[in-house]
Short mmCIF file of C-alpha atoms and ligand atoms in Angstrom, two decimals:
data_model
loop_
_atom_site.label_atom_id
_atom_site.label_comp_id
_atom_site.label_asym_id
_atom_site.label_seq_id
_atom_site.Cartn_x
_atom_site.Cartn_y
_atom_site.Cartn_z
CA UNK A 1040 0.00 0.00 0.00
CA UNK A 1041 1.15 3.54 -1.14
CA UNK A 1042 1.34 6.16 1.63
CA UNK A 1043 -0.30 9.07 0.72
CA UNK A 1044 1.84 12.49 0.67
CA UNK A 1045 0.53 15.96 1.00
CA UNK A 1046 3.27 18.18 0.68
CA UNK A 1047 2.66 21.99 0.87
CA UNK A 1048 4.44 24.28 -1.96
CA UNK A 1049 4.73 27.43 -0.28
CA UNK A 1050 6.59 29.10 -3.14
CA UNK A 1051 7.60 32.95 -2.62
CA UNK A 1052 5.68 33.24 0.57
CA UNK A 1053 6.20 33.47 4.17
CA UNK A 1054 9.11 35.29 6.18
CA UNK A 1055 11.67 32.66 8.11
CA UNK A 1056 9.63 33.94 11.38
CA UNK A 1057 6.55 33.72 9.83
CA UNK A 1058 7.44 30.22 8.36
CA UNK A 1059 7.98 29.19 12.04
CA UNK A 1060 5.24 30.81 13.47
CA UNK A 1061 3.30 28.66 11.04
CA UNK A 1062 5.15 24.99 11.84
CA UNK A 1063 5.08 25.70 15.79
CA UNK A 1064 0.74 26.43 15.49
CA UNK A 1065 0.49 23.14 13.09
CA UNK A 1066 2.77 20.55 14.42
CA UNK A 1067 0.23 19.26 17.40
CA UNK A 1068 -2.85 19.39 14.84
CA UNK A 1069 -1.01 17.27 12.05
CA UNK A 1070 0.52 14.76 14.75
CA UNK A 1071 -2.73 12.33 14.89
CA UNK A 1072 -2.74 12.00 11.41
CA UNK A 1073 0.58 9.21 11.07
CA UNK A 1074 -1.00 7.10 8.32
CA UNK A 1075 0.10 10.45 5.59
CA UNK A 1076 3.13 11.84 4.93
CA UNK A 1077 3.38 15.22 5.76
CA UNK A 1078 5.89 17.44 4.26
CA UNK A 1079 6.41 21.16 4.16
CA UNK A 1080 8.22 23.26 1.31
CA UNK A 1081 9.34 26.86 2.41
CA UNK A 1082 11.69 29.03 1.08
CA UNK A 1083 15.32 28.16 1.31
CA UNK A 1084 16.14 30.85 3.86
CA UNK A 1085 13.58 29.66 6.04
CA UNK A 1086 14.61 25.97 5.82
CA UNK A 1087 16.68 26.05 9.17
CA UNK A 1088 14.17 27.52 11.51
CA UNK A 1089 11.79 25.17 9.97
CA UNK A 1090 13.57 22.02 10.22
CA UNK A 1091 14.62 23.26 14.06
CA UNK A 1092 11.29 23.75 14.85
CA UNK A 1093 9.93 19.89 13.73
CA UNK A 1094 12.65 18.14 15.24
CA UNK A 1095 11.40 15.34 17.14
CA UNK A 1096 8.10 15.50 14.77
CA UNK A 1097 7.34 13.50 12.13
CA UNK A 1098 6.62 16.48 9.93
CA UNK A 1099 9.07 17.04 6.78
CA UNK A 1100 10.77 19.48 5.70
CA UNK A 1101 11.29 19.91 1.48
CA UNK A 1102 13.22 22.68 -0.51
CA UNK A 1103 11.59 24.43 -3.55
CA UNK A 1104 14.84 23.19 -5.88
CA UNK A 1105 18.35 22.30 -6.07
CA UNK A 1106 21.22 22.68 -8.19
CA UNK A 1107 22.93 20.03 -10.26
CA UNK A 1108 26.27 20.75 -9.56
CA UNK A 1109 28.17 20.03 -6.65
CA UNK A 1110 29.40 24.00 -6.07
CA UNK A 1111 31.04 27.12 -8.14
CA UNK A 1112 29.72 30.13 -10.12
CA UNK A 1113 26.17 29.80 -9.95
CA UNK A 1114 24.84 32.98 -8.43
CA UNK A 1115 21.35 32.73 -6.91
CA UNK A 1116 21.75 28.55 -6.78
CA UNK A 1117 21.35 26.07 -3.85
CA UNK A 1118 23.72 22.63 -4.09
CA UNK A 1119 22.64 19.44 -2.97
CA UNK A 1120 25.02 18.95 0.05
CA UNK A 1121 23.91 22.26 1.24
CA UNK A 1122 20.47 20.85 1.54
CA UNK A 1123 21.55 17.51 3.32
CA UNK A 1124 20.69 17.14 6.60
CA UNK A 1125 18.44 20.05 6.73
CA UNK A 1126 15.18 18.74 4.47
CA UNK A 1127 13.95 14.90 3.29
CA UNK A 1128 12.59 15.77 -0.31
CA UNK A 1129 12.99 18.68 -2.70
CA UNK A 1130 10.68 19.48 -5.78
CA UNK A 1131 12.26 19.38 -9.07
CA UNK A 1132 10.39 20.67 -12.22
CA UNK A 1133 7.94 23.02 -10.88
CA UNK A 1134 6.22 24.46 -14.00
CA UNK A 1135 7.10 28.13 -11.97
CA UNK A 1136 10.61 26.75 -12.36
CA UNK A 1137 10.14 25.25 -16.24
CA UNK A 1138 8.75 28.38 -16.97
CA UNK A 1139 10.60 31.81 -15.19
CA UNK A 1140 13.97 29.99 -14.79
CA UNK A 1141 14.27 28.05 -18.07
CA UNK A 1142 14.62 24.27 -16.07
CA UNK A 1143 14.56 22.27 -19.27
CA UNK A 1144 13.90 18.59 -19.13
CA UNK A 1145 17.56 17.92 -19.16
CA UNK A 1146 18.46 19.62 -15.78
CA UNK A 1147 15.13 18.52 -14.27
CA UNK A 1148 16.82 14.84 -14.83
CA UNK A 1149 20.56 16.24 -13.74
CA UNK A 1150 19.12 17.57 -10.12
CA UNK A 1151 17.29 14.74 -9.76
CA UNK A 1152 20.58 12.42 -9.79
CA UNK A 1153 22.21 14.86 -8.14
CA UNK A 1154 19.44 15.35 -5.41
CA UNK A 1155 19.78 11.31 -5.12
CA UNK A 1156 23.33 11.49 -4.72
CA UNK A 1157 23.00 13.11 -1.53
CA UNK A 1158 20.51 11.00 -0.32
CA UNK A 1159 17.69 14.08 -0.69
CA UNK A 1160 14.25 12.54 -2.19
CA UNK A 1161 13.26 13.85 -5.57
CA UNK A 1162 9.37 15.22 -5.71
CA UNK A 1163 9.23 15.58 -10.06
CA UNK A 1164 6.64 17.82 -11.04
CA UNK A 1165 5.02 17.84 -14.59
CA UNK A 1166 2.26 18.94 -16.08
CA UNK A 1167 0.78 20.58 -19.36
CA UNK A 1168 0.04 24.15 -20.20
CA UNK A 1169 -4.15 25.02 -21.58
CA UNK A 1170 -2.90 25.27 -25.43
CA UNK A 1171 -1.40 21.72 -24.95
CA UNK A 1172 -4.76 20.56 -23.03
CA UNK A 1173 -7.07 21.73 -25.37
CA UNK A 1174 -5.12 20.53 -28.30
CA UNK A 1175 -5.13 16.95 -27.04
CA UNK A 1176 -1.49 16.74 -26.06
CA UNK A 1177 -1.43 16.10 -22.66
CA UNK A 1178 -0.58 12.49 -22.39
CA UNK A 1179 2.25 12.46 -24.86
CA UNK A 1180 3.90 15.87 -23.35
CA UNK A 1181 3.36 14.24 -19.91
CA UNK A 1182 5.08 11.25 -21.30
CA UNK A 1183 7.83 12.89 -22.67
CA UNK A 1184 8.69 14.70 -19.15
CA UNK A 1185 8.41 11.81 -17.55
CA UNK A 1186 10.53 9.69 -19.52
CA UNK A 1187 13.28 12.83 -19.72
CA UNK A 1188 12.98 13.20 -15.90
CA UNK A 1189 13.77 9.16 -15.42
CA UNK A 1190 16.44 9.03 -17.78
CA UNK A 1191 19.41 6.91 -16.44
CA UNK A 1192 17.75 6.47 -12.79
CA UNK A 1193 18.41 3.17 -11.70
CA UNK A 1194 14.81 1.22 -10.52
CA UNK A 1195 16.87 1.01 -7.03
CA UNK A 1196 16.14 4.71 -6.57
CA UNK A 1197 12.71 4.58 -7.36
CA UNK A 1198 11.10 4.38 -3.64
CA UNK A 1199 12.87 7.51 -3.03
CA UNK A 1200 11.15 9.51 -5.99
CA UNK A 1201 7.69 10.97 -5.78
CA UNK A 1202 6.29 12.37 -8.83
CA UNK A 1203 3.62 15.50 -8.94
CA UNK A 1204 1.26 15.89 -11.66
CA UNK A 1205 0.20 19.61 -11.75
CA UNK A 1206 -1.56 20.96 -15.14
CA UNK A 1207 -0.57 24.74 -15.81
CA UNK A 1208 -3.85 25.72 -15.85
CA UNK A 1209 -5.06 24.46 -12.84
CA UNK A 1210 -2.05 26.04 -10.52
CA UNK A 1211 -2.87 29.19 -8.03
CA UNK A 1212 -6.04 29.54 -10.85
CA UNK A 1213 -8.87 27.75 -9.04
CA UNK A 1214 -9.58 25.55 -12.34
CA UNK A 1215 -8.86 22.22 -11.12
CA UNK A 1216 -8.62 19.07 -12.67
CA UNK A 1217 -11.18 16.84 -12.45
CA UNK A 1218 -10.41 13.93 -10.00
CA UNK A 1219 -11.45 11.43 -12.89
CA UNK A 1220 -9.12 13.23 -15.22
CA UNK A 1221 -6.45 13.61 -12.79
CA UNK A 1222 -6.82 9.93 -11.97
CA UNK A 1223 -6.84 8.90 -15.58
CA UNK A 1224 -3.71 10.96 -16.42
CA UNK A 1225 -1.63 9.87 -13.66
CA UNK A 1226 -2.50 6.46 -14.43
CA UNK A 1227 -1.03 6.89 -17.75
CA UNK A 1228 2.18 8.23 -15.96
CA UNK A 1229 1.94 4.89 -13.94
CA UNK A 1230 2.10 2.90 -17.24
CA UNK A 1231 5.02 4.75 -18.64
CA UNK A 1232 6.88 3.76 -15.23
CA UNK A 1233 5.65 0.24 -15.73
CA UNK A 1234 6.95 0.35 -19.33
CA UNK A 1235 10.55 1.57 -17.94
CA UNK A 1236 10.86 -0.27 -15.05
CA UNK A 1237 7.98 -3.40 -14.38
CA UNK A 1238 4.66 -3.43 -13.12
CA UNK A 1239 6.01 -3.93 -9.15
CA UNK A 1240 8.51 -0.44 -8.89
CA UNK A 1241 5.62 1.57 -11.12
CA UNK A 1242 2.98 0.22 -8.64
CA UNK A 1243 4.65 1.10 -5.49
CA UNK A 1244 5.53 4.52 -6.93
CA UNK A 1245 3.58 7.67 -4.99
CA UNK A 1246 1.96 10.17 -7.51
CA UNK A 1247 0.32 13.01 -6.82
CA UNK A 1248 -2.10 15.80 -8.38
CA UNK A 1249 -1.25 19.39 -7.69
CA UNK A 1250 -3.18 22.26 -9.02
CA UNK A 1251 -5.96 24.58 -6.73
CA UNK A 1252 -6.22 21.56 -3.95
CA UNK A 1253 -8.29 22.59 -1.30
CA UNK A 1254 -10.12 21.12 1.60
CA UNK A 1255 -13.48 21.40 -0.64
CA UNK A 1256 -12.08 19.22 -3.50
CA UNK A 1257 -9.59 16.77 -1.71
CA UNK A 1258 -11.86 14.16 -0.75
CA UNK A 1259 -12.51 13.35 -4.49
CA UNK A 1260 -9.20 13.34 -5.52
CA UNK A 1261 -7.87 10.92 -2.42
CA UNK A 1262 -10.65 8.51 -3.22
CA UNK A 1263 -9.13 8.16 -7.04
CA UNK A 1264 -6.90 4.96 -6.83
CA UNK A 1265 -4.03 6.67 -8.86
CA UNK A 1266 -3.69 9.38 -6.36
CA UNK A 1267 -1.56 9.20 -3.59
CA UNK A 1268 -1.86 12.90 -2.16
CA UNK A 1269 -1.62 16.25 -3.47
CA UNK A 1270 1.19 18.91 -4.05
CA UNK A 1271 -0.61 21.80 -2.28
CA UNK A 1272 0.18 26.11 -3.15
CA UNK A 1273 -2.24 28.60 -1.95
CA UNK A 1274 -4.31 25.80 0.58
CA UNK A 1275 -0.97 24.61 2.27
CA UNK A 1276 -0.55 28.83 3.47
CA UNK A 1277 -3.40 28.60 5.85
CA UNK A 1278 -3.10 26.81 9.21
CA UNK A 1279 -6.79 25.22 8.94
CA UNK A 1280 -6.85 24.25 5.87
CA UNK A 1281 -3.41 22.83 5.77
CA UNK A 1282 -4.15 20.49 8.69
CA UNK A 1283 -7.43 19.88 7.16
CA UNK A 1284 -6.18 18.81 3.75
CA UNK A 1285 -3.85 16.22 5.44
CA UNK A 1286 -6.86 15.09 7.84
CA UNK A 1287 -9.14 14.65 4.67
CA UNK A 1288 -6.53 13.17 3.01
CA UNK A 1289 -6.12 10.12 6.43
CA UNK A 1290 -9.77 9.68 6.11
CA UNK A 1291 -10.08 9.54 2.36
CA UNK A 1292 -7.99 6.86 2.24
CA UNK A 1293 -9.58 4.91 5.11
CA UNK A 1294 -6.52 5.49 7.36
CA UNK A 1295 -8.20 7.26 10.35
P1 PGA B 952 -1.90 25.71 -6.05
O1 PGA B 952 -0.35 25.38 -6.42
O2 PGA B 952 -2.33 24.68 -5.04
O3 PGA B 952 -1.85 27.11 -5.49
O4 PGA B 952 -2.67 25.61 -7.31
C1 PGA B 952 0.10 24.06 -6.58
C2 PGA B 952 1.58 24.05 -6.92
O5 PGA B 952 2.02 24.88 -7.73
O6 PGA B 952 2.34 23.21 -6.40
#
């Protein structure tokens, strides 16, 4: 059985005191809720205070990105050893990052061998824009992604990668996916991992949806059986509905 994973994005938001402000008013509500994994995303500069402040929980800690290379001229860039110890996961290939930083497919598949070299877990977004949607493209762009991201990564790493479906046009714009559309699509991205590496490591893998989550619309995407959790934006921001996603998402699945 997959555990579910609700990880919350929280992008450009939140000062390091705010950020642990936030983790020190949630940490006792998400504790009950052991059967999901929960996993947090702030800024890099808040990553310290963060990770300090859920020691002894069994809340994560993720960074936005990473860096391919191990250090050097890279202005503005994060290397993996100078996330280790400090977070579990990292998302690679947010469509923010695809689209206002130019991460190509390429590097999405360099940090996530370099993010596996040091032992951090991968959490590979992809997704399609509207134009690609509405022309019927999704499944093949998806595909392509997907089979970029994966390229030269060993089945061994596999229980270590999480991968986030998130289409464009349903990020931060309140025009979510369906759940049967979500479920059908990530199912697809299932058989592609079946096709590269057998039916058992593409089974056990955890894939989420991402894209306007909110408590009002979780329930139908946890009961999908291709979803296992949600990469969260705007929801994961507010205490309540942060702790209520990742309840929803423990009864959904008949964890409680
Ligand atoms: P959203 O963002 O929940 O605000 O749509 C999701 C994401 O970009 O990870």
């Amino acid at each position: 059985m997959r555990t579910p994973i609700i990880a919350g994005n929280w992008k450009m938001n939140k000062t390091p005191a705010e950020a642990v402000a936030f983790v020190n008013a949630i940490k006792d509500n998400l504790a009950p809720y052991t059967a999901v994994e929960r996993v947090v995303c702030p800024p890099y500069v808040a990553l310290p205070g963060v990770a300090d402040a859920l020691k002894g929980t069994e809340i994560a800690v993720g960074a936005q990105d990473v860096h391919w290379e191990e250090d050097g001229a890279f202005t503005s860039q994060i290397a993996p050893a100078m996330l280790e110890g400090l977070v579990k996961y990292v998302i690679i290939g947010h469509s923010e990052t695809r689209a206002y930083q130019g991460v190509s497919d390429e590097m999405v598949n360099k940090k996530v061998k370099a993010a596996l070299a040091h032992g951090l877990h991968p959490i590979i977004a992809c997704g399609e824009s509207l134009e690609i949607n509405e022309a019927g493209g999704t499944r093949s762009f998806v595909e392509k992604q997907i089979r970029a991201a994966f390229a030269d990564i060993p089945a061994s790493d596999l229980a270590n990668i999480v991968v986030a479906y998130e289409p464009i046009w349903a990020i931060g714009t309140g025009k979510s996916a369906s759940a049967e559309l979500a479920n059908e699509i990530i199912g697809s991205i299932r058989v592609i991992l079946e096709d590269i590496y057998g039916a058992d490591v593409a089974n056990a893998m955890r894939i989420q949806y991402g894209g306007s989550v909110k408590p009002a619309n979780m329930v139908e995407y946890m009961s999908q059986p291709h979803i296992d959790g949600a990469l969260v934006g705007g929801a994961s921001l507010k205490e309540d509905a942060f702790v209520d996603l990742v309840r929803l998402a423990n009864e959904a699945k008949g964890l409680s």
